[in-house]
Every structure is written in C-alpha cells, then in structure tokens.
Amino acid sequence: MEIKADVCIIGSGAGGATVAAELALAGLKVVVLEKGGKAPRPPIGESPYQSTAKAFEGKAYYGAVAAGSPPQMFLQGSCEGGSTAINNGNTFDLPRHIMDEWHEHGVENLSSYFERVDTFLRPAPLHDELISLPGRKMLAGLSALGWRGAPMMRNAAGCSGRNTCNVGCPEDAKRSANIAYLPEARKAGATVLLDTEVIRIMTLNKRATGVLARNRDGEVIIHSDRVILSAGSLNNPQILAKSGIDNPGIKASLFVHPAVAVLAEFEDNLQTKSPHVDECVYSDQFLESDNFMMMEMGLTGKPAALASLLSPSLAGLSGGNNTAVWASLIHDSQAPGELNSSIKRANGFRYDITHSTLQSQRTAVDRMAQAAFAAGARSVTPLYLGAPTLRSEADIARLPAELPRWRQVGVSLHPMGSCSIGRACSSTGQLHGYENLFVADASLFPASSGVTPQKATMALATMVASNIIMSEG
C-alpha cells in the first residue's frame, strides 16, 4: 500500500490526535499511523477488574522500565487515543511558575493554545456527588489544616461515575483523544491506520520524505511533505534511532513524575457501590514551594498489577474497606534522565532519583500523613519496602530524612521531554538538523509539567500544528 499525504503523523495519543485534527481541519491531507488497535470500551455493568484484564489482554497497555536507582516503571497506552484512552481524564493548565520555567527554554504564548484545547476537551470539576469516600477524607484533612484542596478537573463533564476510566469509558463520557479529536480529524478527511507499526522514517539529504510501516496487510509506504513524531517520550527516540536519525539533544532530556504514596487506615468503611470516581481530589498547596501535587489515588478499576508494583503491602488492598491510598507527583526538572545506547534493556533510558527529589518525597509523605491524621486516620503507612506504620502525627519524625532510594519500587508517571524544545527541537517543534520532521507530544516538554500532562501535551501539539499551518501560507 502506498499513500501520498501532506503530513504523516506517527501516534494517535494526546499529541498525535490533536495535531491530526488541527491540520486536517485546515485542509491538509493527513495520515495517522497507530501501532495499537481500537481503544478499550468496557460494556456497561462489567466489573473494573474484568475490564482491566481485557485491556491488558488486548494490549491496550504496555509496560516500560527505565534503568536507574531505583529502576522506574511505567504503564502507557498502546491503542487509538494512546494513554488518554486509559487515564483518568485529569486536565490541568500549566501552573504559572512552571509556565515561567518553560518560557526560559523558549516556549512562549501557550495560553491561547490551552484555550483552544478546552473547546475540544470541555473540562470541568468533578461533580461533588461523584467524589469517593477516600476523596472526602482527603478534603476533610486538607480543610482541617487550612490547605487548598478541590475536586479534580476532568475532561468528562457527562461522567456518571462508573469508575472504569483507566480501562475505557463505557459511555464515552471521557473526552479522550479518540473521542474529542480523532473523529474531527476523520470528518475533515484524515486517514487513521490502526495496528500499523512504523519501521522507519524515510529521509533524503536531512529532509523527511515519508514513513515506511507495516500492518497485517503488508508493507505501508506513506509519501508525505512532513512527518510528525507523536509516539511518546519513550518511543520517539527509538523510532529516530532505527531510522538512522541522530540528535545529541535526545541524550539527556527524559523527565518523569516520581510518585510517592501512603496507605491511610480509618475506622470508617470507605468502600461504596454508589457511583464515584477514583483520583477525584487534588491539592496543589505545595507544588510551588515543595515541588509536589497531592491527590487521592483509589485503586478500584486500576490495573491490578499497579498495586503489586507499588508495594507488597498493597497485595490485598482491594479487599480492605477502610483504607485510602493518597499519592503525590514530584515535579523533578533539575536532573533529567539520559538515553544511553549501552543500556540494552529499559528502552535505552536511565533515570536516577536525585537527592532533591528524595527530599521532596519525604516532605510529601509528611504532608499526606498530616492530612490523613487530621481527617481521623488511625494509622498511615508510607508505601516503600520496610516502612514503619505511623500511629500518630508524632510518629512522622521516625521517618528518615530522605526516603530510602533502594527500598522504593520505583513507580513513576508521565514520561516527558525526551525530544525537548531547546535541546532536541526548536520552539516550533522541528527536530534540529532535519527539514520537515517535527515532534508533537510530551517529548517536547523542556521540563516536567508538575501536573498531569495531557492538556499541556495537547496545547504544545496545537502550537506545532499552528506553526505548520502558518508556514503553508
């Protein structure tokens, strides 16, 4: 199969779907190549655990590991819509201080692009009646301490609380990329090829000329004036490498959100069959001062593997009806991970948690424990191997000054920045040293986002599309 297009886009997630819709709506002939299949969509009434098993069996998820101390584990989407199809739909603008940090690296005037993304996602705070009981405990603890806390901002205004967000929405209420953007791209004439794996980007004299791929029908050749790489921060460098495209800026620019969590035990029964949503509450009280954002992190409907990855103490968590899991995302932008071809596993990446991150993790555990005790918890256990169980706020002082590096299982969220603006790409998203080859996803981030990155990814992709449209005249 051979196709002629104006633009070939590799990947259909937050970046790829966005740039596909914007370019197709502007009249360009667009082809999108997606390695995965259709996004999971569990039937109404199916249990979250059945849906999770099916999503794994259908390869809607894939696991990845970055070497380091400790090694970092990730779960990513591999389906139409990418990780947006299997995340909770949390949507945040970049906080002002992080926007300023990005500005120092050459990212400018994102506000209008965030506004454009809002027209597709239609974000709104989670309805109060859908806040889970563990989420209500978090809000109570935050309020008792005078700290900010709020319902999660989500791209699911029509949510009915079935709580299968991480394995697909049975009602399509969550406006993931496959719901919000790809239908608009298709209506405007874009072609989306699923189950199609890229072999290499074709180039001639440092100029992208198309993509060679394959699917069940055989070889697929896309001849295009531009190629846009939107396969994710872990995959983009691999595609560039197997295409013979070298860029020194990719060697040291992987950012993540190292996660830290606590298990809070209450007297109350926190399990409910009433409609609700996990990851329903957050606090950015300490994001600017201490580099972390706190959130309620229920495990119902999450991949069962995630529980065992976090800690053996979570093995039977789903059966405990008086426990709440709260987590914090660490904004770590000072020491990115590196791409090293000598690392034969771990996708070629290495990410080492820094002392500053370990200190931020300790502060996050302190604050989460304080909030839990303020909400009436009878015990709090940090989720690292061998952690003590805290029985009162006074016990927090028993924790080490830095959380033990090698006792952490190393679960991180949101790989970002492997093809960063300022290092590997220009401010327009074009890869340094190559004509007509662009990046449009979280790989472009010049530093971590500090908050869930979906909306920032879409804003940057909108920016890349806008620049391409303007260059067309």
Short mmCIF file of C-alpha atoms in Angstrom, two decimals:
data_model
loop_
_atom_site.label_atom_id
_atom_site.label_comp_id
_atom_site.label_asym_id
_atom_site.label_seq_id
_atom_site.Cartn_x
_atom_site.Cartn_y
_atom_site.Cartn_z
CA MET A 1 0.00 0.00 0.00
CA GLU A 2 1.28 3.46 -0.91
CA ILE A 3 -0.36 6.73 0.12
CA LYS A 4 0.53 10.32 -0.73
CA ALA A 5 -0.18 12.85 2.00
CA ASP A 6 0.73 16.33 3.10
CA VAL A 7 1.50 15.09 6.62
CA CYS A 8 2.17 11.69 8.16
CA ILE A 9 1.71 11.52 11.94
CA ILE A 10 3.16 8.67 14.00
CA GLY A 11 0.94 8.03 17.02
CA SER A 12 -2.67 8.88 17.87
CA GLY A 13 -2.44 9.94 21.53
CA ALA A 14 -2.67 13.36 23.14
CA GLY A 15 -0.17 14.86 20.69
CA GLY A 16 -0.84 12.92 17.50
CA ALA A 17 -4.64 13.14 17.58
CA THR A 18 -4.51 16.86 18.34
CA VAL A 19 -2.15 17.77 15.54
CA ALA A 20 -4.06 15.47 13.16
CA ALA A 21 -7.36 17.23 13.82
CA GLU A 22 -5.92 20.73 13.59
CA LEU A 23 -4.10 20.06 10.32
CA ALA A 24 -6.99 18.17 8.74
CA LEU A 25 -9.40 20.95 9.70
CA ALA A 26 -7.01 23.38 7.99
CA GLY A 27 -7.37 21.42 4.75
CA LEU A 28 -4.18 19.32 4.76
CA LYS A 29 -4.24 15.66 3.73
CA VAL A 30 -3.32 13.77 6.89
CA VAL A 31 -2.43 10.14 7.57
CA VAL A 32 -2.10 8.88 11.16
CA LEU A 33 -0.23 5.65 11.94
CA GLU A 34 -1.12 3.94 15.24
CA LYS A 35 0.70 0.80 16.41
CA GLY A 36 -2.18 -0.26 18.67
CA GLY A 37 -5.76 -1.21 17.94
CA LYS A 38 -9.11 0.24 18.95
CA ALA A 39 -9.34 1.84 22.38
CA PRO A 40 -10.88 -0.39 25.07
CA ARG A 41 -14.56 0.26 25.79
CA PRO A 42 -15.90 -1.99 28.55
CA PRO A 43 -19.58 -2.92 28.42
CA ILE A 44 -21.85 -1.30 30.98
CA GLY A 45 -22.06 -3.48 34.08
CA GLU A 46 -18.70 -5.21 33.65
CA SER A 47 -16.52 -5.09 36.76
CA PRO A 48 -13.42 -2.87 36.66
CA TYR A 49 -11.22 -5.92 37.22
CA GLN A 50 -12.69 -7.77 34.24
CA SER A 51 -12.21 -4.66 32.12
CA THR A 52 -8.61 -4.31 33.30
CA ALA A 53 -7.80 -7.90 32.37
CA LYS A 54 -9.31 -7.43 28.92
CA ALA A 55 -7.38 -4.19 28.37
CA PHE A 56 -4.11 -5.97 29.16
CA GLU A 57 -5.00 -8.97 27.02
CA GLY A 58 -5.89 -6.64 24.16
CA LYS A 59 -2.52 -4.88 24.60
CA ALA A 60 -4.15 -1.51 25.23
CA TYR A 61 -1.47 -1.07 27.90
CA TYR A 62 2.23 -1.68 27.66
CA GLY A 63 4.79 -1.64 30.44
CA ALA A 64 8.14 0.10 30.24
CA VAL A 65 11.12 0.37 32.55
CA ALA A 66 13.90 2.94 32.77
CA ALA A 67 17.11 1.75 34.38
CA GLY A 68 18.33 3.71 37.39
CA SER A 69 18.49 3.89 41.13
CA PRO A 70 15.89 2.63 41.62
CA PRO A 71 14.60 1.47 38.21
CA GLN A 72 11.44 3.35 37.21
CA MET A 73 8.36 1.51 35.93
CA PHE A 74 5.66 2.98 33.69
CA LEU A 75 2.33 1.95 32.21
CA GLN A 76 1.49 3.54 28.87
CA GLY A 77 -1.39 3.35 26.44
CA SER A 78 -0.96 1.46 23.19
CA CYS A 79 -4.23 1.95 21.34
CA GLU A 80 -6.25 4.52 19.44
CA GLY A 81 -6.07 7.63 21.62
CA GLY A 82 -2.87 6.47 23.34
CA SER A 83 -2.64 6.98 27.08
CA THR A 84 -5.61 9.38 27.02
CA ALA A 85 -7.85 6.34 26.44
CA ILE A 86 -6.65 4.61 29.60
CA ASN A 87 -6.06 7.51 32.00
CA ASN A 88 -8.45 9.18 34.41
CA GLY A 89 -9.06 12.26 32.27
CA ASN A 90 -7.44 14.71 34.67
CA THR A 91 -6.78 18.02 32.90
CA PHE A 92 -4.69 20.93 34.14
CA ASP A 93 -3.30 24.09 32.66
CA LEU A 94 0.37 24.58 33.45
CA PRO A 95 0.82 26.36 36.79
CA ARG A 96 2.15 29.88 36.34
CA HIS A 97 5.58 29.19 37.88
CA ILE A 98 6.09 26.18 35.61
CA MET A 99 4.93 28.18 32.60
CA ASP A 100 7.64 30.71 33.50
CA GLU A 101 10.18 27.87 33.72
CA TRP A 102 9.19 26.66 30.26
CA HIS A 103 9.41 30.20 28.93
CA GLU A 104 13.10 30.25 29.86
CA HIS A 105 13.57 27.34 27.43
CA GLY A 106 11.84 29.11 24.55
CA VAL A 107 8.21 28.04 24.97
CA GLU A 108 6.05 31.14 24.59
CA ASN A 109 2.40 32.22 24.43
CA LEU A 110 0.76 28.91 25.33
CA SER A 111 -2.35 30.46 26.87
CA SER A 112 -4.26 30.71 23.58
CA TYR A 113 -3.43 27.09 22.78
CA PHE A 114 -4.76 25.91 26.16
CA GLU A 115 -7.96 27.81 25.38
CA ARG A 116 -8.18 26.06 22.02
CA VAL A 117 -7.76 22.66 23.69
CA ASP A 118 -10.63 23.50 26.05
CA THR A 119 -13.01 23.71 23.08
CA PHE A 120 -12.32 20.02 22.40
CA LEU A 121 -11.99 18.66 25.97
CA ARG A 122 -14.69 20.75 27.71
CA PRO A 123 -13.03 20.34 31.13
CA ALA A 124 -14.98 20.82 34.36
CA PRO A 125 -14.52 19.98 38.05
CA LEU A 126 -15.77 16.55 39.07
CA HIS A 127 -19.33 16.71 40.37
CA ASP A 128 -19.42 16.66 44.16
CA GLU A 129 -21.66 13.58 44.31
CA LEU A 130 -19.01 11.54 42.43
CA ILE A 131 -16.22 12.20 44.96
CA SER A 132 -15.24 8.90 46.57
CA LEU A 133 -15.23 8.35 50.32
CA PRO A 134 -11.38 8.33 50.43
CA GLY A 135 -11.52 11.60 48.47
CA ARG A 136 -13.86 13.12 51.03
CA LYS A 137 -11.43 12.10 53.75
CA MET A 138 -8.64 13.92 51.93
CA LEU A 139 -10.74 17.06 51.55
CA ALA A 140 -11.61 16.93 55.26
CA GLY A 141 -7.95 16.62 56.26
CA LEU A 142 -6.84 19.42 53.95
CA SER A 143 -9.59 21.69 55.22
CA ALA A 144 -8.74 20.98 58.86
CA LEU A 145 -5.16 22.11 58.18
CA GLY A 146 -6.15 25.16 56.14
CA TRP A 147 -4.63 23.74 52.94
CA ARG A 148 -6.06 24.04 49.43
CA GLY A 149 -8.00 21.09 48.08
CA ALA A 150 -10.55 20.71 45.30
CA PRO A 151 -12.39 18.21 43.11
CA MET A 152 -10.29 17.08 40.17
CA MET A 153 -10.55 18.95 36.88
CA ARG A 154 -11.52 16.37 34.26
CA ASN A 155 -12.45 16.14 30.59
CA ALA A 156 -15.58 14.14 31.43
CA ALA A 157 -18.41 16.56 32.15
CA GLY A 158 -21.00 13.86 31.43
CA CYS A 159 -19.43 11.29 33.77
CA SER A 160 -21.91 9.04 35.61
CA GLY A 161 -19.33 7.56 37.99
CA ARG A 162 -18.84 4.06 36.59
CA ASN A 163 -15.17 4.36 37.55
CA THR A 164 -13.62 2.41 34.70
CA CYS A 165 -11.74 5.45 33.32
CA ASN A 166 -8.40 3.64 33.26
CA VAL A 167 -9.71 0.84 31.07
CA GLY A 168 -12.04 2.89 28.89
CA CYS A 169 -15.35 4.65 29.38
CA PRO A 170 -18.42 2.53 28.51
CA GLU A 171 -20.41 5.70 27.81
CA ASP A 172 -17.70 7.70 26.00
CA ALA A 173 -18.20 10.44 28.60
CA LYS A 174 -14.44 10.91 28.94
CA ARG A 175 -13.25 13.09 26.09
CA SER A 176 -10.02 11.27 25.40
CA ALA A 177 -8.15 11.91 22.17
CA ASN A 178 -10.03 9.14 20.35
CA ILE A 179 -13.34 10.81 21.29
CA ALA A 180 -12.52 14.54 21.21
CA TYR A 181 -10.02 14.83 18.35
CA LEU A 182 -9.83 11.81 16.03
CA PRO A 183 -13.49 11.94 14.92
CA GLU A 184 -12.96 15.59 13.92
CA ALA A 185 -9.83 14.61 12.02
CA ARG A 186 -11.65 11.82 10.19
CA LYS A 187 -14.59 14.10 9.33
CA ALA A 188 -12.08 16.52 7.79
CA GLY A 189 -10.64 13.73 5.63
CA ALA A 190 -7.80 12.29 7.72
CA THR A 191 -6.92 8.61 7.37
CA VAL A 192 -6.15 6.71 10.60
CA LEU A 193 -4.44 3.34 10.19
CA LEU A 194 -4.60 1.21 13.34
CA ASP A 195 -2.42 -1.84 14.09
CA THR A 196 0.27 -0.29 11.91
CA GLU A 197 3.86 -0.31 13.18
CA VAL A 198 6.48 2.12 11.93
CA ILE A 199 9.64 0.56 10.52
CA ARG A 200 11.45 3.81 9.89
CA ILE A 201 11.10 7.43 8.90
CA MET A 202 12.30 7.95 5.34
CA THR A 203 14.73 10.83 4.77
CA LEU A 204 16.74 12.27 1.89
CA ASN A 205 19.51 14.79 2.46
CA LYS A 206 18.39 15.53 6.03
CA ARG A 207 14.80 16.02 4.90
CA ALA A 208 11.87 13.83 5.96
CA THR A 209 10.08 12.37 2.94
CA GLY A 210 7.66 9.89 4.49
CA VAL A 211 7.30 6.77 6.62
CA LEU A 212 7.76 3.07 5.97
CA ALA A 213 5.43 0.93 8.11
CA ARG A 214 3.73 -2.46 8.16
CA ASN A 215 0.42 -3.97 9.21
CA ARG A 216 -1.42 -7.23 8.71
CA ASP A 217 -1.86 -6.44 5.03
CA GLY A 218 1.85 -5.97 4.46
CA GLU A 219 4.11 -3.01 3.80
CA VAL A 220 2.71 0.52 4.06
CA ILE A 221 4.56 3.45 2.47
CA ILE A 222 3.44 6.99 3.21
CA HIS A 223 4.98 9.66 0.98
CA SER A 224 4.49 12.96 2.78
CA ASP A 225 5.77 16.52 2.75
CA ARG A 226 6.11 16.45 6.54
CA VAL A 227 6.45 13.78 9.23
CA ILE A 228 5.31 14.42 12.79
CA LEU A 229 6.51 12.12 15.55
CA SER A 230 3.95 11.67 18.33
CA ALA A 231 4.66 8.16 19.60
CA GLY A 232 5.51 9.18 23.16
CA SER A 233 8.62 10.12 25.11
CA LEU A 234 9.88 6.55 25.41
CA ASN A 235 9.16 5.52 21.81
CA ASN A 236 10.16 8.58 19.80
CA PRO A 237 13.93 8.19 20.41
CA GLN A 238 13.73 4.52 19.40
CA ILE A 239 11.96 5.37 16.14
CA LEU A 240 14.56 8.05 15.39
CA ALA A 241 17.41 5.64 16.16
CA LYS A 242 16.13 2.87 13.89
CA SER A 243 15.64 5.50 11.17
CA GLY A 244 19.31 6.47 11.42
CA ILE A 245 18.41 9.93 12.72
CA ASP A 246 20.80 11.18 15.38
CA ASN A 247 20.27 14.17 17.62
CA PRO A 248 22.57 14.93 20.60
CA GLY A 249 19.74 16.73 22.41
CA ILE A 250 17.93 13.44 22.97
CA LYS A 251 20.79 12.03 25.03
CA ALA A 252 19.82 13.69 28.30
CA SER A 253 16.28 15.00 28.43
CA LEU A 254 13.86 12.49 29.95
CA PHE A 255 11.64 13.85 32.72
CA VAL A 256 9.18 11.92 34.85
CA HIS A 257 6.96 12.44 37.88
CA PRO A 258 8.43 10.12 40.53
CA ALA A 259 5.44 9.08 42.63
CA VAL A 260 5.26 8.52 46.37
CA ALA A 261 2.21 7.22 48.21
CA VAL A 262 0.80 6.45 51.64
CA LEU A 263 -1.82 3.98 52.79
CA ALA A 264 -4.14 5.59 55.36
CA GLU A 265 -6.35 3.39 57.52
CA PHE A 266 -9.57 4.77 59.00
CA GLU A 267 -12.27 3.43 61.29
CA ASP A 268 -14.92 4.04 58.63
CA ASN A 269 -15.90 1.77 55.77
CA LEU A 270 -14.63 3.66 52.71
CA GLN A 271 -15.87 1.21 50.09
CA THR A 272 -19.10 2.01 48.27
CA LYS A 273 -21.13 0.70 45.37
CA SER A 274 -22.51 4.17 44.73
CA PRO A 275 -21.34 5.98 41.59
CA HIS A 276 -17.94 7.56 42.18
CA VAL A 277 -14.57 8.22 40.55
CA ASP A 278 -11.06 7.46 41.80
CA GLU A 279 -8.40 10.17 41.53
CA CYS A 280 -11.19 12.55 42.42
CA VAL A 281 -9.47 15.15 44.64
CA TYR A 282 -6.16 17.02 44.50
CA SER A 283 -4.16 19.66 46.32
CA ASP A 284 -1.56 21.94 44.75
CA GLN A 285 -0.83 23.62 48.10
CA PHE A 286 2.84 22.58 47.98
CA LEU A 287 3.51 22.46 44.24
CA GLU A 288 5.46 25.70 44.03
CA SER A 289 7.09 25.60 47.48
CA ASP A 290 7.98 21.89 47.69
CA ASN A 291 7.57 20.54 44.14
CA PHE A 292 4.72 18.09 44.63
CA MET A 293 0.99 17.78 43.94
CA MET A 294 -1.11 15.58 46.21
CA MET A 295 -4.08 13.50 45.05
CA GLU A 296 -6.43 10.79 46.18
CA MET A 297 -5.46 7.63 44.35
CA GLY A 298 -8.06 4.89 44.64
CA LEU A 299 -7.11 1.52 43.21
CA THR A 300 -10.57 0.32 42.20
CA GLY A 301 -10.53 -0.10 38.45
CA LYS A 302 -6.75 0.43 38.19
CA PRO A 303 -4.61 -2.31 36.69
CA ALA A 304 -4.20 -4.95 39.38
CA ALA A 305 -0.51 -5.06 38.54
CA LEU A 306 -0.10 -1.48 39.71
CA ALA A 307 -0.96 -2.44 43.26
CA SER A 308 1.70 -5.12 43.41
CA LEU A 309 4.25 -2.82 41.79
CA LEU A 310 3.80 -0.13 44.43
CA SER A 311 4.36 -2.38 47.42
CA PRO A 312 3.67 -5.92 48.62
CA SER A 313 1.60 -4.30 51.37
CA LEU A 314 -0.94 -3.42 48.66
CA ALA A 315 -1.47 -7.02 47.60
CA GLY A 316 -4.83 -7.32 49.37
CA LEU A 317 -5.75 -3.67 49.30
CA SER A 318 -8.82 -4.02 47.11
CA GLY A 319 -10.41 -6.16 49.81
CA GLY A 320 -9.77 -3.65 52.61
CA ASN A 321 -12.79 -1.44 53.12
CA ASN A 322 -11.28 1.12 55.48
CA THR A 323 -8.15 2.10 53.54
CA ALA A 324 -7.34 5.09 51.35
CA VAL A 325 -4.34 5.50 49.07
CA TRP A 326 -3.07 9.04 48.63
CA ALA A 327 -0.18 9.84 46.29
CA SER A 328 1.99 12.78 45.30
CA LEU A 329 3.58 13.58 41.95
CA ILE A 330 7.05 15.11 42.26
CA HIS A 331 7.96 17.93 39.88
CA ASP A 332 11.58 16.99 39.10
CA SER A 333 13.01 19.19 36.37
CA GLN A 334 16.55 19.72 37.56
CA ALA A 335 18.23 16.45 36.56
CA PRO A 336 16.63 14.69 33.58
CA GLY A 337 17.21 11.08 32.68
CA GLU A 338 19.54 10.07 29.89
CA LEU A 339 19.36 7.98 26.76
CA ASN A 340 22.31 5.61 26.60
CA SER A 341 22.71 3.14 23.74
CA SER A 342 24.79 0.89 26.01
CA ILE A 343 21.64 0.16 28.05
CA LYS A 344 20.28 -2.82 26.18
CA ARG A 345 17.07 -3.02 28.17
CA ALA A 346 14.89 -0.36 29.78
CA ASN A 347 14.13 1.27 26.41
CA GLY A 348 17.68 2.61 26.49
CA PHE A 349 16.83 5.10 29.23
CA ARG A 350 18.30 5.65 32.65
CA TYR A 351 16.69 7.83 35.30
CA ASP A 352 18.24 8.33 38.72
CA ILE A 353 16.22 9.93 41.51
CA THR A 354 18.14 12.91 42.87
CA HIS A 355 18.63 13.93 46.48
CA SER A 356 16.29 16.88 45.96
CA THR A 357 13.57 14.50 44.73
CA LEU A 358 14.09 12.21 47.72
CA GLN A 359 13.69 15.22 49.99
CA SER A 360 10.54 16.30 48.15
CA GLN A 361 9.19 12.78 48.52
CA ARG A 362 9.83 12.87 52.26
CA THR A 363 8.05 16.23 52.55
CA ALA A 364 5.13 14.86 50.52
CA VAL A 365 4.83 11.84 52.83
CA ASP A 366 4.89 14.16 55.84
CA ARG A 367 2.11 16.35 54.44
CA MET A 368 -0.05 13.41 53.34
CA ALA A 369 0.33 11.80 56.77
CA GLN A 370 -0.58 15.08 58.47
CA ALA A 371 -3.70 15.42 56.33
CA ALA A 372 -4.69 11.80 56.99
CA PHE A 373 -4.36 12.16 60.76
CA ALA A 374 -6.26 15.46 60.59
CA ALA A 375 -9.06 13.53 58.84
CA GLY A 376 -9.13 10.91 61.60
CA ALA A 377 -6.83 8.17 60.31
CA ARG A 378 -5.80 5.58 62.89
CA SER A 379 -2.61 4.71 61.02
CA VAL A 380 -0.56 5.78 57.99
CA THR A 381 1.99 3.61 56.18
CA PRO A 382 4.33 5.10 53.56
CA LEU A 383 4.45 2.77 50.57
CA TYR A 384 8.08 1.75 50.39
CA LEU A 385 9.61 -1.52 51.45
CA GLY A 386 10.10 -1.82 55.21
CA ALA A 387 8.34 1.46 56.01
CA PRO A 388 7.12 1.89 59.58
CA THR A 389 3.42 2.19 60.29
CA LEU A 390 2.72 5.58 61.86
CA ARG A 391 0.12 5.66 64.65
CA SER A 392 0.06 9.39 65.27
CA GLU A 393 1.38 12.64 63.80
CA ALA A 394 4.25 12.50 66.30
CA ASP A 395 5.46 9.27 64.62
CA ILE A 396 6.22 11.15 61.39
CA ALA A 397 9.54 12.17 62.94
CA ARG A 398 10.56 8.49 62.86
CA LEU A 399 10.90 8.59 59.08
CA PRO A 400 14.38 9.02 57.59
CA ALA A 401 15.39 12.47 56.29
CA GLU A 402 15.38 11.00 52.75
CA LEU A 403 13.15 8.11 51.74
CA PRO A 404 15.42 5.10 51.16
CA ARG A 405 16.30 5.02 47.48
CA TRP A 406 16.60 1.25 47.13
CA ARG A 407 13.50 0.47 49.17
CA GLN A 408 11.31 2.25 46.66
CA VAL A 409 9.79 0.08 43.98
CA GLY A 410 10.17 2.99 41.58
CA VAL A 411 6.78 3.66 40.04
CA SER A 412 6.85 6.87 38.04
CA LEU A 413 4.20 8.57 35.97
CA HIS A 414 4.20 10.57 32.78
CA PRO A 415 7.46 10.18 30.84
CA MET A 416 8.13 13.57 29.25
CA GLY A 417 10.77 15.51 27.42
CA SER A 418 12.98 13.08 25.53
CA CYS A 419 12.93 15.40 22.47
CA SER A 420 12.76 18.66 24.40
CA ILE A 421 12.34 22.12 22.97
CA GLY A 422 15.67 23.86 23.49
CA ARG A 423 17.65 20.60 23.46
CA ALA A 424 16.48 18.46 20.54
CA CYS A 425 13.84 20.63 18.88
CA SER A 426 13.22 24.25 18.00
CA SER A 427 10.39 26.26 19.52
CA THR A 428 8.23 25.24 16.54
CA GLY A 429 8.70 21.53 17.31
CA GLN A 430 11.05 20.90 14.37
CA LEU A 431 13.85 18.43 15.10
CA HIS A 432 17.23 20.13 14.94
CA GLY A 433 19.20 19.24 11.82
CA TYR A 434 16.26 17.95 9.75
CA GLU A 435 13.76 19.65 7.48
CA ASN A 436 10.07 18.80 7.65
CA LEU A 437 10.49 16.47 10.67
CA PHE A 438 8.56 17.56 13.75
CA VAL A 439 7.74 16.30 17.23
CA ALA A 440 4.30 16.95 18.73
CA ASP A 441 3.73 15.27 22.09
CA ALA A 442 5.04 15.29 25.68
CA SER A 443 8.52 14.60 24.28
CA LEU A 444 8.72 18.34 23.62
CA PHE A 445 8.44 19.33 27.28
CA PRO A 446 11.54 21.31 28.34
CA ALA A 447 10.87 20.35 31.97
CA SER A 448 8.31 18.27 33.79
CA SER A 449 4.79 19.69 33.94
CA GLY A 450 4.31 19.21 37.68
CA VAL A 451 0.68 18.27 36.99
CA THR A 452 -0.86 15.57 34.82
CA PRO A 453 0.47 16.43 31.34
CA GLN A 454 -2.38 15.61 28.96
CA LYS A 455 -3.63 19.14 28.43
CA ALA A 456 -0.13 20.63 28.16
CA THR A 457 0.69 17.96 25.56
CA MET A 458 -2.36 18.94 23.54
CA ALA A 459 -1.51 22.64 23.85
CA LEU A 460 2.01 22.07 22.52
CA ALA A 461 0.65 19.91 19.69
CA THR A 462 -1.79 22.70 18.83
CA MET A 463 1.16 25.09 18.74
CA VAL A 464 3.09 22.79 16.37
CA ALA A 465 0.05 22.50 14.11
CA SER A 466 -0.46 26.27 14.13
CA ASN A 467 3.13 26.87 13.06
CA ILE A 468 2.80 24.36 10.22
CA ILE A 469 -0.47 25.93 9.05
CA MET A 470 1.12 29.40 9.06
CA SER A 471 4.08 28.12 7.05
CA GLU A 472 1.62 26.86 4.42
CA GLY A 473 0.62 30.48 3.89
#
